[in-house]
Amino acid sequence: DIVLTQTPLSSPVTLGQPASFSCRSSQSLEQNDGNTLLTWLQQRPGQPPRLLIHRISNRFSGVPDRFSGSGAGTDFTLKISRVEAEDVGVYYCMQVTQFPYTFGQGTKLEIK
Amino acid sequence: EVQLVESGGDLVKPGGSLRLSCAVSGFTFSNAWMTWVRQAPGKGLECVGLSISKPDGGTTHYTAPVKGRFTISGDDSKNTLYLQMSSLKTEDTAVYYCAMSLLPGAFDIWGQGTTVTVSA
């Protein structure tokens, strides 16, 4: 199974400041067709997960442009350019390249 | 608008069985890849099974912790996906979500979840 390792596990951030989360895969997530199926999900407290980013860097419909994704191969990053109060929650990377689909442990975003 | 509504969660004894439902509106579920994901209390997300769309073969796949105990099926007339769970263990206690992939390579539609508690 592909193991996804997220760092940090907790990220206290001041409102208006940037935040950055890392996701590292135990093997390349690039498929034979060149697609890399790495997604980022947000889970606000008491809510189901919500898709933010797909295929490394594509923002899902309705996701604010302060969220951006980058990376390739085995190393990926989610960035929030200016954290807002509504961004509090846990952020998970998820790979859909190979079944079983797997998730990182999550990074908890808290406001300082 | 596509919506997923899970139901069927309950308190069940170890060794018991339960069937979860994921009712789909706004899209024919059998034309989409769908997954069941669970979240144990205070823990992260874990995929337990995958249902591949009929156009792509219609097969189902399971992760190791549930293989042989959980079965995914569907009812076209009700546009509903099911997760039949048997030989339940305390470690199966979790909120169970169904999710759908309308966007190739991503699960972009998620239900609200249903809670399964396995306890004596």
PDB file of C-alpha atoms in Angstrom:
ATOM      1  CA  ASP A   1       0.000   0.000   0.000  1.00  0.00           C
ATOM      2  CA  ILE A   2       1.106   3.575  -0.650  1.00  0.00           C
ATOM      3  CA  VAL A   3       1.891   5.410   2.589  1.00  0.00           C
ATOM      4  CA  LEU A   4       1.330   9.161   2.748  1.00  0.00           C
ATOM      5  CA  THR A   5       3.176  11.077   5.468  1.00  0.00           C
ATOM      6  CA  GLN A   6       2.003  14.578   6.334  1.00  0.00           C
ATOM      7  CA  THR A   7       3.983  17.228   8.198  1.00  0.00           C
ATOM      8  CA  PRO A   8       3.463  19.018  10.455  1.00  0.00           C
ATOM      9  CA  LEU A   9       0.674  17.271  12.351  1.00  0.00           C
ATOM     10  CA  SER A  10      -0.363  20.582  13.872  1.00  0.00           C
ATOM     11  CA  SER A  11       0.012  24.097  12.518  1.00  0.00           C
ATOM     12  CA  PRO A  12      -0.829  27.133  14.680  1.00  0.00           C
ATOM     13  CA  VAL A  13      -1.116  30.152  12.395  1.00  0.00           C
ATOM     14  CA  THR A  14      -1.960  33.816  12.919  1.00  0.00           C
ATOM     15  CA  LEU A  15      -4.956  35.107  10.962  1.00  0.00           C
ATOM     16  CA  GLY A  16      -3.840  36.687   7.710  1.00  0.00           C
ATOM     17  CA  GLN A  17      -0.546  34.783   7.676  1.00  0.00           C
ATOM     18  CA  PRO A  18       0.361  31.987   5.247  1.00  0.00           C
ATOM     19  CA  ALA A  19       0.292  28.262   6.031  1.00  0.00           C
ATOM     20  CA  SER A  20       2.001  25.379   4.296  1.00  0.00           C
ATOM     21  CA  PHE A  21       1.428  21.650   4.644  1.00  0.00           C
ATOM     22  CA  SER A  22       3.567  18.845   3.276  1.00  0.00           C
ATOM     23  CA  CYS A  23       2.595  15.386   2.029  1.00  0.00           C
ATOM     24  CA  ARG A  24       5.206  12.807   1.108  1.00  0.00           C
ATOM     25  CA  SER A  25       4.385   9.521  -0.617  1.00  0.00           C
ATOM     26  CA  SER A  26       6.223   6.204  -0.182  1.00  0.00           C
ATOM     27  CA  GLN A  27       6.286   5.831  -3.970  1.00  0.00           C
ATOM     28  CA  SER A  28       5.650   7.958  -7.028  1.00  0.00           C
ATOM     29  CA  LEU A  29       1.997   8.836  -7.602  1.00  0.00           C
ATOM     30  CA  GLU A  30       2.475   9.404 -11.321  1.00  0.00           C
ATOM     31  CA  GLN A  31       0.451   7.023 -13.447  1.00  0.00           C
ATOM     32  CA  ASN A  32       1.585   5.597 -16.794  1.00  0.00           C
ATOM     33  CA  ASP A  33      -0.582   8.180 -18.570  1.00  0.00           C
ATOM     34  CA  GLY A  34       1.289  11.007 -16.846  1.00  0.00           C
ATOM     35  CA  ASN A  35      -1.512  11.907 -14.437  1.00  0.00           C
ATOM     36  CA  THR A  36      -0.707  12.223 -10.730  1.00  0.00           C
ATOM     37  CA  LEU A  37      -3.822  11.621  -8.674  1.00  0.00           C
ATOM     38  CA  LEU A  38      -2.971  13.453  -5.466  1.00  0.00           C
ATOM     39  CA  THR A  39      -5.836  15.364  -3.868  1.00  0.00           C
ATOM     40  CA  TRP A  40      -6.215  17.571  -0.811  1.00  0.00           C
ATOM     41  CA  LEU A  41      -9.299  17.488   1.398  1.00  0.00           C
ATOM     42  CA  GLN A  42     -10.417  19.849   4.149  1.00  0.00           C
ATOM     43  CA  GLN A  43     -12.428  18.644   7.125  1.00  0.00           C
ATOM     44  CA  ARG A  44     -13.877  21.382   9.288  1.00  0.00           C
ATOM     45  CA  PRO A  45     -14.899  20.426  12.848  1.00  0.00           C
ATOM     46  CA  GLY A  46     -18.019  18.243  12.810  1.00  0.00           C
ATOM     47  CA  GLN A  47     -18.198  18.234   9.016  1.00  0.00           C
ATOM     48  CA  PRO A  48     -17.507  15.635   6.319  1.00  0.00           C
ATOM     49  CA  PRO A  49     -14.394  15.984   4.191  1.00  0.00           C
ATOM     50  CA  ARG A  50     -14.529  18.446   1.295  1.00  0.00           C
ATOM     51  CA  LEU A  51     -12.389  18.342  -1.855  1.00  0.00           C
ATOM     52  CA  LEU A  52     -10.072  21.340  -2.199  1.00  0.00           C
ATOM     53  CA  ILE A  53      -7.440  20.376  -4.777  1.00  0.00           C
ATOM     54  CA  HIS A  54      -7.235  17.559  -7.328  1.00  0.00           C
ATOM     55  CA  ARG A  55      -4.390  16.343  -9.560  1.00  0.00           C
ATOM     56  CA  ILE A  56      -1.813  18.121  -7.412  1.00  0.00           C
ATOM     57  CA  SER A  57      -2.733  21.704  -8.223  1.00  0.00           C
ATOM     58  CA  ASN A  58      -6.271  22.059  -9.609  1.00  0.00           C
ATOM     59  CA  ARG A  59      -8.645  23.951  -7.340  1.00  0.00           C
ATOM     60  CA  PHE A  60     -12.096  22.398  -7.103  1.00  0.00           C
ATOM     61  CA  SER A  61     -15.152  24.478  -7.946  1.00  0.00           C
ATOM     62  CA  GLY A  62     -15.875  27.117  -5.307  1.00  0.00           C
ATOM     63  CA  VAL A  63     -12.526  26.802  -3.506  1.00  0.00           C
ATOM     64  CA  PRO A  64     -10.986  30.233  -2.772  1.00  0.00           C
ATOM     65  CA  ASP A  65      -7.856  31.118  -4.711  1.00  0.00           C
ATOM     66  CA  ARG A  66      -5.881  31.530  -1.480  1.00  0.00           C
ATOM     67  CA  PHE A  67      -5.549  27.714  -1.613  1.00  0.00           C
ATOM     68  CA  SER A  68      -2.904  26.309  -3.951  1.00  0.00           C
ATOM     69  CA  GLY A  69      -1.268  22.947  -4.484  1.00  0.00           C
ATOM     70  CA  SER A  70       2.077  22.009  -5.942  1.00  0.00           C
ATOM     71  CA  GLY A  71       4.548  19.162  -6.195  1.00  0.00           C
ATOM     72  CA  ALA A  72       5.413  16.127  -8.266  1.00  0.00           C
ATOM     73  CA  GLY A  73       6.332  12.473  -7.914  1.00  0.00           C
ATOM     74  CA  THR A  74       6.455  11.868  -4.179  1.00  0.00           C
ATOM     75  CA  ASP A  75       6.466  15.365  -2.631  1.00  0.00           C
ATOM     76  CA  PHE A  76       3.456  17.627  -2.495  1.00  0.00           C
ATOM     77  CA  THR A  77       2.488  20.871  -0.769  1.00  0.00           C
ATOM     78  CA  LEU A  78      -0.746  22.660   0.057  1.00  0.00           C
ATOM     79  CA  LYS A  79      -0.447  26.373   0.724  1.00  0.00           C
ATOM     80  CA  ILE A  80      -2.891  28.899   2.099  1.00  0.00           C
ATOM     81  CA  SER A  81      -1.739  32.397   1.211  1.00  0.00           C
ATOM     82  CA  ARG A  82      -3.630  34.192   4.006  1.00  0.00           C
ATOM     83  CA  VAL A  83      -5.344  32.098   6.659  1.00  0.00           C
ATOM     84  CA  GLU A  84      -8.928  33.002   7.545  1.00  0.00           C
ATOM     85  CA  ALA A  85     -10.956  31.838  10.541  1.00  0.00           C
ATOM     86  CA  GLU A  86     -13.068  29.528   8.369  1.00  0.00           C
ATOM     87  CA  ASP A  87      -9.927  27.577   7.395  1.00  0.00           C
ATOM     88  CA  VAL A  88      -9.700  25.933  10.829  1.00  0.00           C
ATOM     89  CA  GLY A  89      -9.849  22.171  10.514  1.00  0.00           C
ATOM     90  CA  VAL A  90      -7.828  19.170   9.436  1.00  0.00           C
ATOM     91  CA  TYR A  91      -6.237  18.909   5.998  1.00  0.00           C
ATOM     92  CA  TYR A  92      -5.686  15.488   4.446  1.00  0.00           C
ATOM     93  CA  CYS A  93      -3.803  14.469   1.353  1.00  0.00           C
ATOM     94  CA  MET A  94      -5.291  11.471  -0.443  1.00  0.00           C
ATOM     95  CA  GLN A  95      -3.897   9.407  -3.303  1.00  0.00           C
ATOM     96  CA  VAL A  96      -6.223   7.939  -5.901  1.00  0.00           C
ATOM     97  CA  THR A  97      -3.439   6.628  -8.120  1.00  0.00           C
ATOM     98  CA  GLN A  98      -3.555   3.069  -6.830  1.00  0.00           C
ATOM     99  CA  PHE A  99      -6.091   1.072  -4.804  1.00  0.00           C
ATOM    100  CA  PRO A 100      -6.190   0.838  -1.827  1.00  0.00           C
ATOM    101  CA  TYR A 101      -6.646   4.593  -1.807  1.00  0.00           C
ATOM    102  CA  THR A 102      -4.814   6.025   1.165  1.00  0.00           C
ATOM    103  CA  PHE A 103      -4.774   9.211   3.205  1.00  0.00           C
ATOM    104  CA  GLY A 104      -2.141  11.075   5.136  1.00  0.00           C
ATOM    105  CA  GLN A 105      -2.600  11.359   8.912  1.00  0.00           C
ATOM    106  CA  GLY A 106      -3.867  14.923   8.530  1.00  0.00           C
ATOM    107  CA  THR A 107      -2.535  18.342   9.534  1.00  0.00           C
ATOM    108  CA  LYS A 108      -4.612  20.273  12.037  1.00  0.00           C
ATOM    109  CA  LEU A 109      -4.766  24.005  11.333  1.00  0.00           C
ATOM    110  CA  GLU A 110      -5.369  26.104  14.432  1.00  0.00           C
ATOM    111  CA  ILE A 111      -5.478  29.856  14.908  1.00  0.00           C
ATOM    112  CA  LYS A 112      -2.874  31.294  17.281  1.00  0.00           C
TER     113      LYS A 112
ATOM    114  CA  GLU B   1     -27.008  19.216  -7.718  1.00  0.00           C
ATOM    115  CA  VAL B   2     -25.639  15.794  -6.818  1.00  0.00           C
ATOM    116  CA  GLN B   3     -26.215  14.729  -3.211  1.00  0.00           C
ATOM    117  CA  LEU B   4     -25.315  11.658  -1.187  1.00  0.00           C
ATOM    118  CA  VAL B   5     -27.235  10.714   1.954  1.00  0.00           C
ATOM    119  CA  GLU B   6     -25.966   7.888   4.143  1.00  0.00           C
ATOM    120  CA  SER B   7     -28.158   5.988   6.579  1.00  0.00           C
ATOM    121  CA  GLY B   8     -28.261   2.742   8.497  1.00  0.00           C
ATOM    122  CA  GLY B   9     -25.695   3.428  11.185  1.00  0.00           C
ATOM    123  CA  ASP B  10     -26.494   1.905  14.568  1.00  0.00           C
ATOM    124  CA  LEU B  11     -25.163   0.332  17.745  1.00  0.00           C
ATOM    125  CA  VAL B  12     -24.399  -3.340  17.122  1.00  0.00           C
ATOM    126  CA  LYS B  13     -22.717  -6.094  19.124  1.00  0.00           C
ATOM    127  CA  PRO B  14     -19.399  -7.605  18.112  1.00  0.00           C
ATOM    128  CA  GLY B  15     -19.994 -10.346  15.569  1.00  0.00           C
ATOM    129  CA  GLY B  16     -23.169  -8.679  14.335  1.00  0.00           C
ATOM    130  CA  SER B  17     -24.149  -7.338  10.925  1.00  0.00           C
ATOM    131  CA  LEU B  18     -25.348  -4.031   9.545  1.00  0.00           C
ATOM    132  CA  ARG B  19     -26.183  -2.585   6.138  1.00  0.00           C
ATOM    133  CA  LEU B  20     -25.389   1.020   5.326  1.00  0.00           C
ATOM    134  CA  SER B  21     -27.105   2.882   2.507  1.00  0.00           C
ATOM    135  CA  CYS B  22     -25.890   5.764   0.367  1.00  0.00           C
ATOM    136  CA  ALA B  23     -28.829   7.276  -1.495  1.00  0.00           C
ATOM    137  CA  VAL B  24     -27.771   9.268  -4.534  1.00  0.00           C
ATOM    138  CA  SER B  25     -29.743  12.104  -6.100  1.00  0.00           C
ATOM    139  CA  GLY B  26     -28.908  14.104  -9.194  1.00  0.00           C
ATOM    140  CA  PHE B  27     -26.796  11.416 -10.895  1.00  0.00           C
ATOM    141  CA  THR B  28     -27.044   7.720 -11.750  1.00  0.00           C
ATOM    142  CA  PHE B  29     -24.767   6.137  -9.178  1.00  0.00           C
ATOM    143  CA  SER B  30     -23.844   3.146 -11.326  1.00  0.00           C
ATOM    144  CA  ASN B  31     -22.199   5.514 -13.811  1.00  0.00           C
ATOM    145  CA  ALA B  32     -19.748   6.785 -11.185  1.00  0.00           C
ATOM    146  CA  TRP B  33     -16.817   5.428  -9.215  1.00  0.00           C
ATOM    147  CA  MET B  34     -17.822   5.450  -5.553  1.00  0.00           C
ATOM    148  CA  THR B  35     -15.965   4.734  -2.361  1.00  0.00           C
ATOM    149  CA  TRP B  36     -16.747   4.081   1.282  1.00  0.00           C
ATOM    150  CA  VAL B  37     -14.462   5.869   3.736  1.00  0.00           C
ATOM    151  CA  ARG B  38     -14.556   5.585   7.518  1.00  0.00           C
ATOM    152  CA  GLN B  39     -13.282   7.692  10.377  1.00  0.00           C
ATOM    153  CA  ALA B  40     -12.839   6.182  13.831  1.00  0.00           C
ATOM    154  CA  PRO B  41     -13.495   8.565  16.752  1.00  0.00           C
ATOM    155  CA  GLY B  42     -10.755  11.185  16.878  1.00  0.00           C
ATOM    156  CA  LYS B  43      -8.812   9.518  14.061  1.00  0.00           C
ATOM    157  CA  GLY B  44      -8.076  10.065  10.388  1.00  0.00           C
ATOM    158  CA  LEU B  45      -9.729   8.857   7.211  1.00  0.00           C
ATOM    159  CA  GLU B  46      -9.546   5.275   5.928  1.00  0.00           C
ATOM    160  CA  CYS B  47     -10.888   3.913   2.652  1.00  0.00           C
ATOM    161  CA  VAL B  48     -12.655   0.556   3.085  1.00  0.00           C
ATOM    162  CA  GLY B  49     -13.999  -0.153  -0.384  1.00  0.00           C
ATOM    163  CA  LEU B  50     -14.425   0.936  -3.972  1.00  0.00           C
ATOM    164  CA  SER B  51     -17.227   0.453  -6.468  1.00  0.00           C
ATOM    165  CA  ILE B  52     -16.154   0.951 -10.056  1.00  0.00           C
ATOM    166  CA  SER B  53     -18.744   2.329 -12.471  1.00  0.00           C
ATOM    167  CA  LYS B  54     -20.662  -0.048 -14.734  1.00  0.00           C
ATOM    168  CA  PRO B  55     -19.185   1.499 -17.904  1.00  0.00           C
ATOM    169  CA  ASP B  56     -15.726   0.757 -16.482  1.00  0.00           C
ATOM    170  CA  GLY B  57     -16.521  -2.827 -15.461  1.00  0.00           C
ATOM    171  CA  GLY B  58     -18.701  -2.598 -12.379  1.00  0.00           C
ATOM    172  CA  THR B  59     -16.278  -4.371 -10.039  1.00  0.00           C
ATOM    173  CA  THR B  60     -15.808  -3.884  -6.310  1.00  0.00           C
ATOM    174  CA  HIS B  61     -12.618  -3.829  -4.265  1.00  0.00           C
ATOM    175  CA  TYR B  62     -11.914  -3.895  -0.549  1.00  0.00           C
ATOM    176  CA  THR B  63      -9.091  -2.987   1.765  1.00  0.00           C
ATOM    177  CA  ALA B  64      -7.391  -5.638   3.866  1.00  0.00           C
ATOM    178  CA  PRO B  65      -9.056  -4.846   7.240  1.00  0.00           C
ATOM    179  CA  VAL B  66     -12.549  -5.505   5.835  1.00  0.00           C
ATOM    180  CA  LYS B  67     -11.984  -7.981   3.006  1.00  0.00           C
ATOM    181  CA  GLY B  68     -14.230 -11.010   3.417  1.00  0.00           C
ATOM    182  CA  ARG B  69     -16.464  -9.201   5.915  1.00  0.00           C
ATOM    183  CA  PHE B  70     -17.777  -6.172   3.971  1.00  0.00           C
ATOM    184  CA  THR B  71     -19.604  -6.220   0.628  1.00  0.00           C
ATOM    185  CA  ILE B  72     -20.550  -3.320  -1.629  1.00  0.00           C
ATOM    186  CA  SER B  73     -23.662  -3.599  -3.783  1.00  0.00           C
ATOM    187  CA  GLY B  74     -26.173  -1.328  -5.437  1.00  0.00           C
ATOM    188  CA  ASP B  75     -29.849  -1.024  -6.334  1.00  0.00           C
ATOM    189  CA  ASP B  76     -30.405   0.737  -9.654  1.00  0.00           C
ATOM    190  CA  SER B  77     -34.130   1.193  -8.988  1.00  0.00           C
ATOM    191  CA  LYS B  78     -33.382   3.080  -5.776  1.00  0.00           C
ATOM    192  CA  ASN B  79     -30.208   4.712  -7.092  1.00  0.00           C
ATOM    193  CA  THR B  80     -28.556   3.595  -3.877  1.00  0.00           C
ATOM    194  CA  LEU B  81     -25.180   2.107  -2.986  1.00  0.00           C
ATOM    195  CA  TYR B  82     -24.919  -0.246  -0.014  1.00  0.00           C
ATOM    196  CA  LEU B  83     -22.199  -1.418   2.330  1.00  0.00           C
ATOM    197  CA  GLN B  84     -23.091  -4.753   3.919  1.00  0.00           C
ATOM    198  CA  MET B  85     -20.971  -5.290   7.013  1.00  0.00           C
ATOM    199  CA  SER B  86     -20.744  -8.625   8.833  1.00  0.00           C
ATOM    200  CA  SER B  87     -18.605 -10.157  11.594  1.00  0.00           C
ATOM    201  CA  LEU B  88     -18.285  -6.659  13.002  1.00  0.00           C
ATOM    202  CA  LYS B  89     -15.443  -5.876  15.377  1.00  0.00           C
ATOM    203  CA  THR B  90     -15.052  -3.090  17.917  1.00  0.00           C
ATOM    204  CA  GLU B  91     -12.413  -1.564  15.654  1.00  0.00           C
ATOM    205  CA  ASP B  92     -15.075  -1.053  12.953  1.00  0.00           C
ATOM    206  CA  THR B  93     -16.585   1.681  15.134  1.00  0.00           C
ATOM    207  CA  ALA B  94     -16.506   4.825  12.999  1.00  0.00           C
ATOM    208  CA  VAL B  95     -18.406   7.378  10.986  1.00  0.00           C
ATOM    209  CA  TYR B  96     -18.856   5.911   7.517  1.00  0.00           C
ATOM    210  CA  TYR B  97     -18.919   8.242   4.510  1.00  0.00           C
ATOM    211  CA  CYS B  98     -19.739   7.470   0.920  1.00  0.00           C
ATOM    212  CA  ALA B  99     -18.090   9.576  -1.745  1.00  0.00           C
ATOM    213  CA  MET B 100     -18.508   9.858  -5.500  1.00  0.00           C
ATOM    214  CA  SER B 101     -16.096  10.699  -8.274  1.00  0.00           C
ATOM    215  CA  LEU B 102     -17.691  12.922 -10.890  1.00  0.00           C
ATOM    216  CA  LEU B 103     -14.309  14.490 -11.523  1.00  0.00           C
ATOM    217  CA  PRO B 104     -11.928  11.880 -12.962  1.00  0.00           C
ATOM    218  CA  GLY B 105      -9.238  11.065 -10.437  1.00  0.00           C
ATOM    219  CA  ALA B 106     -10.878  12.675  -7.415  1.00  0.00           C
ATOM    220  CA  PHE B 107     -13.770  12.086  -5.037  1.00  0.00           C
ATOM    221  CA  ASP B 108     -15.551  15.400  -5.203  1.00  0.00           C
ATOM    222  CA  ILE B 109     -18.962  14.614  -3.704  1.00  0.00           C
ATOM    223  CA  TRP B 110     -19.220  13.454  -0.085  1.00  0.00           C
ATOM    224  CA  GLY B 111     -22.166  12.513   2.106  1.00  0.00           C
ATOM    225  CA  GLN B 112     -22.655  13.655   5.682  1.00  0.00           C
ATOM    226  CA  GLY B 113     -21.800  10.244   7.144  1.00  0.00           C
ATOM    227  CA  THR B 114     -23.537   7.670   9.328  1.00  0.00           C
ATOM    228  CA  THR B 115     -22.261   6.405  12.679  1.00  0.00           C
ATOM    229  CA  VAL B 116     -21.581   2.753  13.399  1.00  0.00           C
ATOM    230  CA  THR B 117     -20.790   1.720  16.974  1.00  0.00           C
ATOM    231  CA  VAL B 118     -19.700  -1.842  17.676  1.00  0.00           C
ATOM    232  CA  SER B 119     -19.862  -2.550  21.375  1.00  0.00           C
ATOM    233  CA  ALA B 120     -21.061  -5.213  23.768  1.00  0.00           C
TER     234      ALA B 120
END
